[in-house]
Backbone as JSON, one array per atom type, in Angstrom:
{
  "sequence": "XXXXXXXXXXXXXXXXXXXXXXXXXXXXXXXXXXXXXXXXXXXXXXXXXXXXXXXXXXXXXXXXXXXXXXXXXXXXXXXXXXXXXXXXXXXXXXXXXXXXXXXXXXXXXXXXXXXXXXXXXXXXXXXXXXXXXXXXXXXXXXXXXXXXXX",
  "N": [[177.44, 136.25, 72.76], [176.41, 137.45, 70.23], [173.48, 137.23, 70.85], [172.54, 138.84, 73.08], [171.36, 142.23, 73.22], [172.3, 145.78, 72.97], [170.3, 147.6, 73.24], [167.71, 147.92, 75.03], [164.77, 146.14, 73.32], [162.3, 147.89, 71.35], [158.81, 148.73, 73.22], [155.7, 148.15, 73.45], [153.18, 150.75, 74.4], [151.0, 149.62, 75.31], [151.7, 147.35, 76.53], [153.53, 148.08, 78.41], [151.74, 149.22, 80.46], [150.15, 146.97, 81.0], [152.1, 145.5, 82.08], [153.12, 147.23, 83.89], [150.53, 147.53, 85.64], [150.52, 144.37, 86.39], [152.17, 144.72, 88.12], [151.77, 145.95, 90.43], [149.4, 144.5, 91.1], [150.45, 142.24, 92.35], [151.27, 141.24, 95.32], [152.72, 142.48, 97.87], [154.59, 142.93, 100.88], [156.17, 145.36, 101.01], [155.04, 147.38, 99.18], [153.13, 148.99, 99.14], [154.22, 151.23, 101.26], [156.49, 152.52, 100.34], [155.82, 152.73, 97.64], [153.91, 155.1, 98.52], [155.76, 156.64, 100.0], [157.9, 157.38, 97.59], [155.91, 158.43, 96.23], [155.56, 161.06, 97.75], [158.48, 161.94, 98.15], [158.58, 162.89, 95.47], [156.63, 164.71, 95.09], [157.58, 166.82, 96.87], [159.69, 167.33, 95.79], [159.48, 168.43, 93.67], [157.18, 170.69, 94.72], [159.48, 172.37, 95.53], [160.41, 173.18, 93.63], [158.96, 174.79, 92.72], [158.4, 176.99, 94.32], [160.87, 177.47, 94.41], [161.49, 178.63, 91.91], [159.8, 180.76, 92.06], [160.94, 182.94, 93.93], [162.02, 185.66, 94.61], [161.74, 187.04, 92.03], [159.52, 188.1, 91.58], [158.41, 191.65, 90.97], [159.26, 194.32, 92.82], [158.25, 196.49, 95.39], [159.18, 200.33, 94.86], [161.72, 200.73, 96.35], [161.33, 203.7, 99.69], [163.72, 205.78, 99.53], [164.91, 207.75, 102.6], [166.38, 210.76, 102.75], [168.31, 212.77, 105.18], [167.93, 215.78, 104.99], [169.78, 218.68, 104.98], [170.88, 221.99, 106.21], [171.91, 224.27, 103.97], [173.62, 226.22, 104.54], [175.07, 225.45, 107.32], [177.16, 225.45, 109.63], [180.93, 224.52, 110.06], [181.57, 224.31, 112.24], [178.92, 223.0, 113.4], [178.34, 220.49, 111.99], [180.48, 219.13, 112.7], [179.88, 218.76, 115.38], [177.54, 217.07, 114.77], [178.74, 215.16, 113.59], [179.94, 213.8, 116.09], [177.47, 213.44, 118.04], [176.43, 211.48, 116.34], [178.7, 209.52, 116.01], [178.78, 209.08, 118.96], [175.72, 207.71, 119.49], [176.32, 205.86, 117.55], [177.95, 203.89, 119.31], [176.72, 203.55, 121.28], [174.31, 201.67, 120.05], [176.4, 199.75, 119.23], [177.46, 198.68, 121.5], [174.57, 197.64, 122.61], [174.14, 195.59, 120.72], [176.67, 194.06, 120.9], [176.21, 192.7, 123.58], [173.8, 191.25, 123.27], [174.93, 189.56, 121.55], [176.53, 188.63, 122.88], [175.43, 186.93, 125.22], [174.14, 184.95, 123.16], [176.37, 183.82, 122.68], [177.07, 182.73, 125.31], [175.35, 180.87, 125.51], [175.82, 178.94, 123.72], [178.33, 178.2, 124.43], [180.46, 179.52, 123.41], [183.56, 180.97, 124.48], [183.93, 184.47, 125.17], [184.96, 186.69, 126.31], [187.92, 186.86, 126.69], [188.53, 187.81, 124.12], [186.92, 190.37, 123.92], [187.6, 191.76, 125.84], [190.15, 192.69, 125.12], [189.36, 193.84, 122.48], [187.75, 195.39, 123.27], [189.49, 197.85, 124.46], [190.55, 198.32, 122.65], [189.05, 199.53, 121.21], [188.16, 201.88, 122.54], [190.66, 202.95, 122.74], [190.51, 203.99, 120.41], [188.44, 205.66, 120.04], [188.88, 207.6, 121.5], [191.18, 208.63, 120.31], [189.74, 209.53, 118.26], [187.53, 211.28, 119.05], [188.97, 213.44, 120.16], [190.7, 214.26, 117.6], [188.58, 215.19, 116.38], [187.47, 217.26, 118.47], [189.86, 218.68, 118.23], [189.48, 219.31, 115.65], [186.83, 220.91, 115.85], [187.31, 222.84, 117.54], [189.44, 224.54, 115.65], [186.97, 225.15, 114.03], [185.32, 226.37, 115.27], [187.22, 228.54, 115.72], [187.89, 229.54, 113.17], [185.32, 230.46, 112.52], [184.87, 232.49, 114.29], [186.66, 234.63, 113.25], [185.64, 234.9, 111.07], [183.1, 236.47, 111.24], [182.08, 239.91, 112.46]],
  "CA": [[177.39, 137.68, 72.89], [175.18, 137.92, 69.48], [172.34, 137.35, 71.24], [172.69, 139.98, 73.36], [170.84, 143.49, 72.69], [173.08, 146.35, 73.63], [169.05, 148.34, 73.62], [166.37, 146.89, 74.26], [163.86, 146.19, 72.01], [160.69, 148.89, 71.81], [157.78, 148.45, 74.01], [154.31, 149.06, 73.16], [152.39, 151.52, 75.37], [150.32, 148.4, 75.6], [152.27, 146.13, 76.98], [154.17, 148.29, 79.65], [150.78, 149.68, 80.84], [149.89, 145.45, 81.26], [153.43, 145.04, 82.95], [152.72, 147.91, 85.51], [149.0, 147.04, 86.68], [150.95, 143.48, 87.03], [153.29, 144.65, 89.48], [150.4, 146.67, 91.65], [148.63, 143.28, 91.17], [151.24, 141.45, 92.93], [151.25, 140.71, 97.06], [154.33, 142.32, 98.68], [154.32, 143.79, 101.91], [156.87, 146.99, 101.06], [154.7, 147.58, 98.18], [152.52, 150.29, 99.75], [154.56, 152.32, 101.61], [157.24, 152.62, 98.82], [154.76, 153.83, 96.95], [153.36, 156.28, 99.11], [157.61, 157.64, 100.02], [158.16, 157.82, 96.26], [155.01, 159.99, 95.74], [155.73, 162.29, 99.02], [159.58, 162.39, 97.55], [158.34, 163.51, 94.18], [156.26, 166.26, 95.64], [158.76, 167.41, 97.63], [160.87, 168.05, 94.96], [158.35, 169.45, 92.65], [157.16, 171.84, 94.95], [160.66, 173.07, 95.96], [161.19, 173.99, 92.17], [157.55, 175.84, 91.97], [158.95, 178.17, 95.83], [162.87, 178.2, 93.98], [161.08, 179.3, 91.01], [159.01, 182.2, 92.53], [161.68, 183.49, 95.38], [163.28, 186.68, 93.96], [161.34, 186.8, 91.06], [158.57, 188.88, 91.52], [158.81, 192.85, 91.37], [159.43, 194.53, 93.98], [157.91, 198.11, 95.25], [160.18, 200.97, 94.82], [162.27, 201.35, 98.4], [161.77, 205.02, 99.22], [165.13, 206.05, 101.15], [164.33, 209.37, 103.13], [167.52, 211.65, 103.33], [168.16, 214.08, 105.7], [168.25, 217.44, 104.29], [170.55, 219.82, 106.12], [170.96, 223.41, 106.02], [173.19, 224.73, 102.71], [174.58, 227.33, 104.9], [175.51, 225.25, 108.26], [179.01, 226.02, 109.56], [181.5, 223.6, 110.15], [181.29, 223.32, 113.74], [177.52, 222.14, 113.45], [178.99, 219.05, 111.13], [181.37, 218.43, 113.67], [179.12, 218.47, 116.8], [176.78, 215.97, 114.56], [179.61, 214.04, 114.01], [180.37, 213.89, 117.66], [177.15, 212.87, 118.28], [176.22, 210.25, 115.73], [179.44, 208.32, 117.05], [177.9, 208.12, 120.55], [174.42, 207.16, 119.18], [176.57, 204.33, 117.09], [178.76, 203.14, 120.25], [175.28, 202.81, 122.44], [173.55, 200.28, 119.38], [177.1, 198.75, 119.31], [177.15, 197.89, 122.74], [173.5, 196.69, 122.86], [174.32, 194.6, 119.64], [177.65, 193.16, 120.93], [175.34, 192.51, 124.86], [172.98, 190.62, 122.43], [175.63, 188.15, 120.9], [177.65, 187.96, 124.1], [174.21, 186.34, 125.12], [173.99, 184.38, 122.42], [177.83, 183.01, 123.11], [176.9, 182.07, 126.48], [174.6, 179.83, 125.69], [176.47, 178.11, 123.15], [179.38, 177.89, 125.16], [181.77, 180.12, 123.45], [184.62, 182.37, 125.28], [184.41, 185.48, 124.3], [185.55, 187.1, 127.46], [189.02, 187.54, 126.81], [188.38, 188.55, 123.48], [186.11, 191.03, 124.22], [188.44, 192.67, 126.95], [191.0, 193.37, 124.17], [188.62, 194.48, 121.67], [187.35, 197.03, 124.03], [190.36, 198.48, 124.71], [191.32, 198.64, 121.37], [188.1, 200.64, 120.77], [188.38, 202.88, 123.81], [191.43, 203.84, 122.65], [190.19, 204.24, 118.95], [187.37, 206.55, 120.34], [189.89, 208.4, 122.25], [191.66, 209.71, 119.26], [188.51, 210.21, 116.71], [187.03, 211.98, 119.57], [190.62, 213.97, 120.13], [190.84, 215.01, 116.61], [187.48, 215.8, 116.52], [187.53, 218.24, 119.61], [190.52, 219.29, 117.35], [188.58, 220.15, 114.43], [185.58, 221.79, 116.18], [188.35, 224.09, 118.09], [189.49, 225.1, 114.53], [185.88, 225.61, 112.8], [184.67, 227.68, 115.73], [187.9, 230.06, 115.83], [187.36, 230.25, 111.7], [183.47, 231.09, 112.68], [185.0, 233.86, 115.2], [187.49, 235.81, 112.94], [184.67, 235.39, 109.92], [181.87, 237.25, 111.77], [182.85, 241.14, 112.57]],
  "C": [[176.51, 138.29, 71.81], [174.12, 138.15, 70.25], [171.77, 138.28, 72.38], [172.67, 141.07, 72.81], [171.94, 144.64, 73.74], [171.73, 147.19, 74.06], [168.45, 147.34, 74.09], [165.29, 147.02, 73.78], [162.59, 147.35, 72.06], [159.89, 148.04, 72.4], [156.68, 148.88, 73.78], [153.94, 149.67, 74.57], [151.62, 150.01, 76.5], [150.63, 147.77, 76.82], [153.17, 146.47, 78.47], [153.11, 148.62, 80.8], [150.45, 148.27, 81.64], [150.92, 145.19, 82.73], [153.63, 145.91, 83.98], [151.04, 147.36, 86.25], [149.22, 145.53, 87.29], [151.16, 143.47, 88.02], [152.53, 145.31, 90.34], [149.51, 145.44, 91.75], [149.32, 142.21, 92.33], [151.16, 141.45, 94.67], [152.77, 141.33, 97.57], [154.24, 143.63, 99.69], [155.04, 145.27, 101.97], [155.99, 147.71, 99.97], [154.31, 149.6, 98.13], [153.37, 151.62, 100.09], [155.64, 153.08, 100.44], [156.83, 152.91, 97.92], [154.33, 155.36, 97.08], [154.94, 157.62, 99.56], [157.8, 158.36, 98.99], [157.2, 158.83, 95.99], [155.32, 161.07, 96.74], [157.33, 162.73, 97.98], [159.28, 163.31, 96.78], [157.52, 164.87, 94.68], [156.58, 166.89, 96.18], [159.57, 168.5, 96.85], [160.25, 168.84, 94.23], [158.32, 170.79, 93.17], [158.6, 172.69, 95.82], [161.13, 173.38, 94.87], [160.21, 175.26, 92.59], [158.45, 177.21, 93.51], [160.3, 178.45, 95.07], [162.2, 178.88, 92.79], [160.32, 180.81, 91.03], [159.78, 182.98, 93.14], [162.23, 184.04, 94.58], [162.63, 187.28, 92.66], [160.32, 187.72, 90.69], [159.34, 190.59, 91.64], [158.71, 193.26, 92.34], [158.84, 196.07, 94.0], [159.08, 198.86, 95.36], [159.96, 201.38, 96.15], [161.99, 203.04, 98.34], [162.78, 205.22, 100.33], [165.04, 207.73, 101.23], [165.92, 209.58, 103.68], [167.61, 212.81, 104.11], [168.28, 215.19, 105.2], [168.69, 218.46, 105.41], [170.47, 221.12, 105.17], [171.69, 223.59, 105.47], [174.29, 225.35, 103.41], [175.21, 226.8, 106.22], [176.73, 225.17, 108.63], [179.54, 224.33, 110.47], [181.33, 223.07, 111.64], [179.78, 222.66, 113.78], [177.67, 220.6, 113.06], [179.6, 218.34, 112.03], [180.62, 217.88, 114.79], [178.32, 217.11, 116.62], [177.32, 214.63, 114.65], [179.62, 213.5, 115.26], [178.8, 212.42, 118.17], [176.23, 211.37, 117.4], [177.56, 209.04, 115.78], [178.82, 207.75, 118.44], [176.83, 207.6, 120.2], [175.23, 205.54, 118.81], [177.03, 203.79, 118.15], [177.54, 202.88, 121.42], [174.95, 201.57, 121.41], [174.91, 199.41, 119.57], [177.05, 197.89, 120.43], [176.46, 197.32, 123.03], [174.03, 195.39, 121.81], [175.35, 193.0, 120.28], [177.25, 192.49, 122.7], [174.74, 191.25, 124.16], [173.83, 189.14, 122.16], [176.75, 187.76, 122.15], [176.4, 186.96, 124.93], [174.38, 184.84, 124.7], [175.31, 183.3, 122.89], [177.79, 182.08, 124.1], [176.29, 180.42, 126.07], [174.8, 178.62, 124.63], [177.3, 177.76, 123.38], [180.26, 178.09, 124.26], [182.36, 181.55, 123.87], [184.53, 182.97, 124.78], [185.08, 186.97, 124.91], [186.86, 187.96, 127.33], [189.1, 188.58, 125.48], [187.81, 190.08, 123.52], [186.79, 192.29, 125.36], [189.26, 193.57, 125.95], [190.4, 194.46, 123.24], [187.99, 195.91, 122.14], [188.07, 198.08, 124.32], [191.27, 199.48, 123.54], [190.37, 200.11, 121.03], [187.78, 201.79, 121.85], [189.58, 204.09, 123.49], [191.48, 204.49, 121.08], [189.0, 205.88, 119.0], [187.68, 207.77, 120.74], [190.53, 209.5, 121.15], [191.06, 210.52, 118.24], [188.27, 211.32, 117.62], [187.94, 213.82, 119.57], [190.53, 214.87, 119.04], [189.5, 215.25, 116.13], [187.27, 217.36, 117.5], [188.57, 219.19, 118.69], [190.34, 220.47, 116.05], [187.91, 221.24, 114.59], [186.7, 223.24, 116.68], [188.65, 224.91, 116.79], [188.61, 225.68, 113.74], [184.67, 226.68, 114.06], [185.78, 229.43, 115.92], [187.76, 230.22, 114.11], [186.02, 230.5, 111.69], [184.01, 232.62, 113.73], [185.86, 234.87, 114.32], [186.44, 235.8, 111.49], [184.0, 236.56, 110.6], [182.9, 238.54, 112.74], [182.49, 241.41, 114.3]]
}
């Protein structure tokens, strides 16, 4: 077990430089391609640092987000009516959206059928009551627009 190095010994530049042009010297039919894998590997990986290294990284232009600007003085029923109709605007994209992935389902072959029955019902009757206490509201903010004005 003396004679046994737990390192082993240094290597001149020399001599490993010798002991690789050996082994490229040598005859062996995997030589090549195993070569050519290992270099594709290595560039692989490389350039999937240099793309992880860039992604996110750069500045970005300032988003500009355009707000609507409403009228200071608009009376409550106007709010309401918008309300009103920026629900129906959303329940048309929903429907295209949830058309879209019922689509999509098909053709992956999952049910979504029954689900989809319930869910509708649920939101039918969800629509029912916003709408409801909506109609509610507006009733209220046009009779406080009728006993304001003389």
């Amino acid at each position: 077990m003396d004679d046994m190095a737990i390192f082993p010994r240094p290597v001149s530049p020399k001599r490993a430089a010798n002991d690789l042009w050996g082994y490229f010297r040598e005859s062996r039919p995997h030589k090549w391609p195993l070569l050519g894998l290992s270099a594709a590997i290595t560039y692989v990986i490389i350039w999937a640092f240099i793309v992880d290294g860039n992604t996110n990284t750069m500045p970005t232009r300032n988003k500009i987000i355009y707000v609507k600007s409403w009228d200071a003085n608009r009376s409550d029923a106007a709010v309401i009516l918008q309300q009103k109709m920026d629900i129906a605007r959303y329940e048309v994209a929903l429907s295209r959206s949830q058309k879209d992935m019922q689509k999509v389902a098909d053709m992956v072959g999952i049910e979504w059928r029954e689900d989809a029955a319930r869910n509708s019902a649920k939101r039918k009757e969800a629509l029912t009551r916003i709408n409801a206490m909506l109609d509610e509201r507006l009733a209220k903010a046009k009779q406080a627009e009728g006993a304001q004005q003389p």
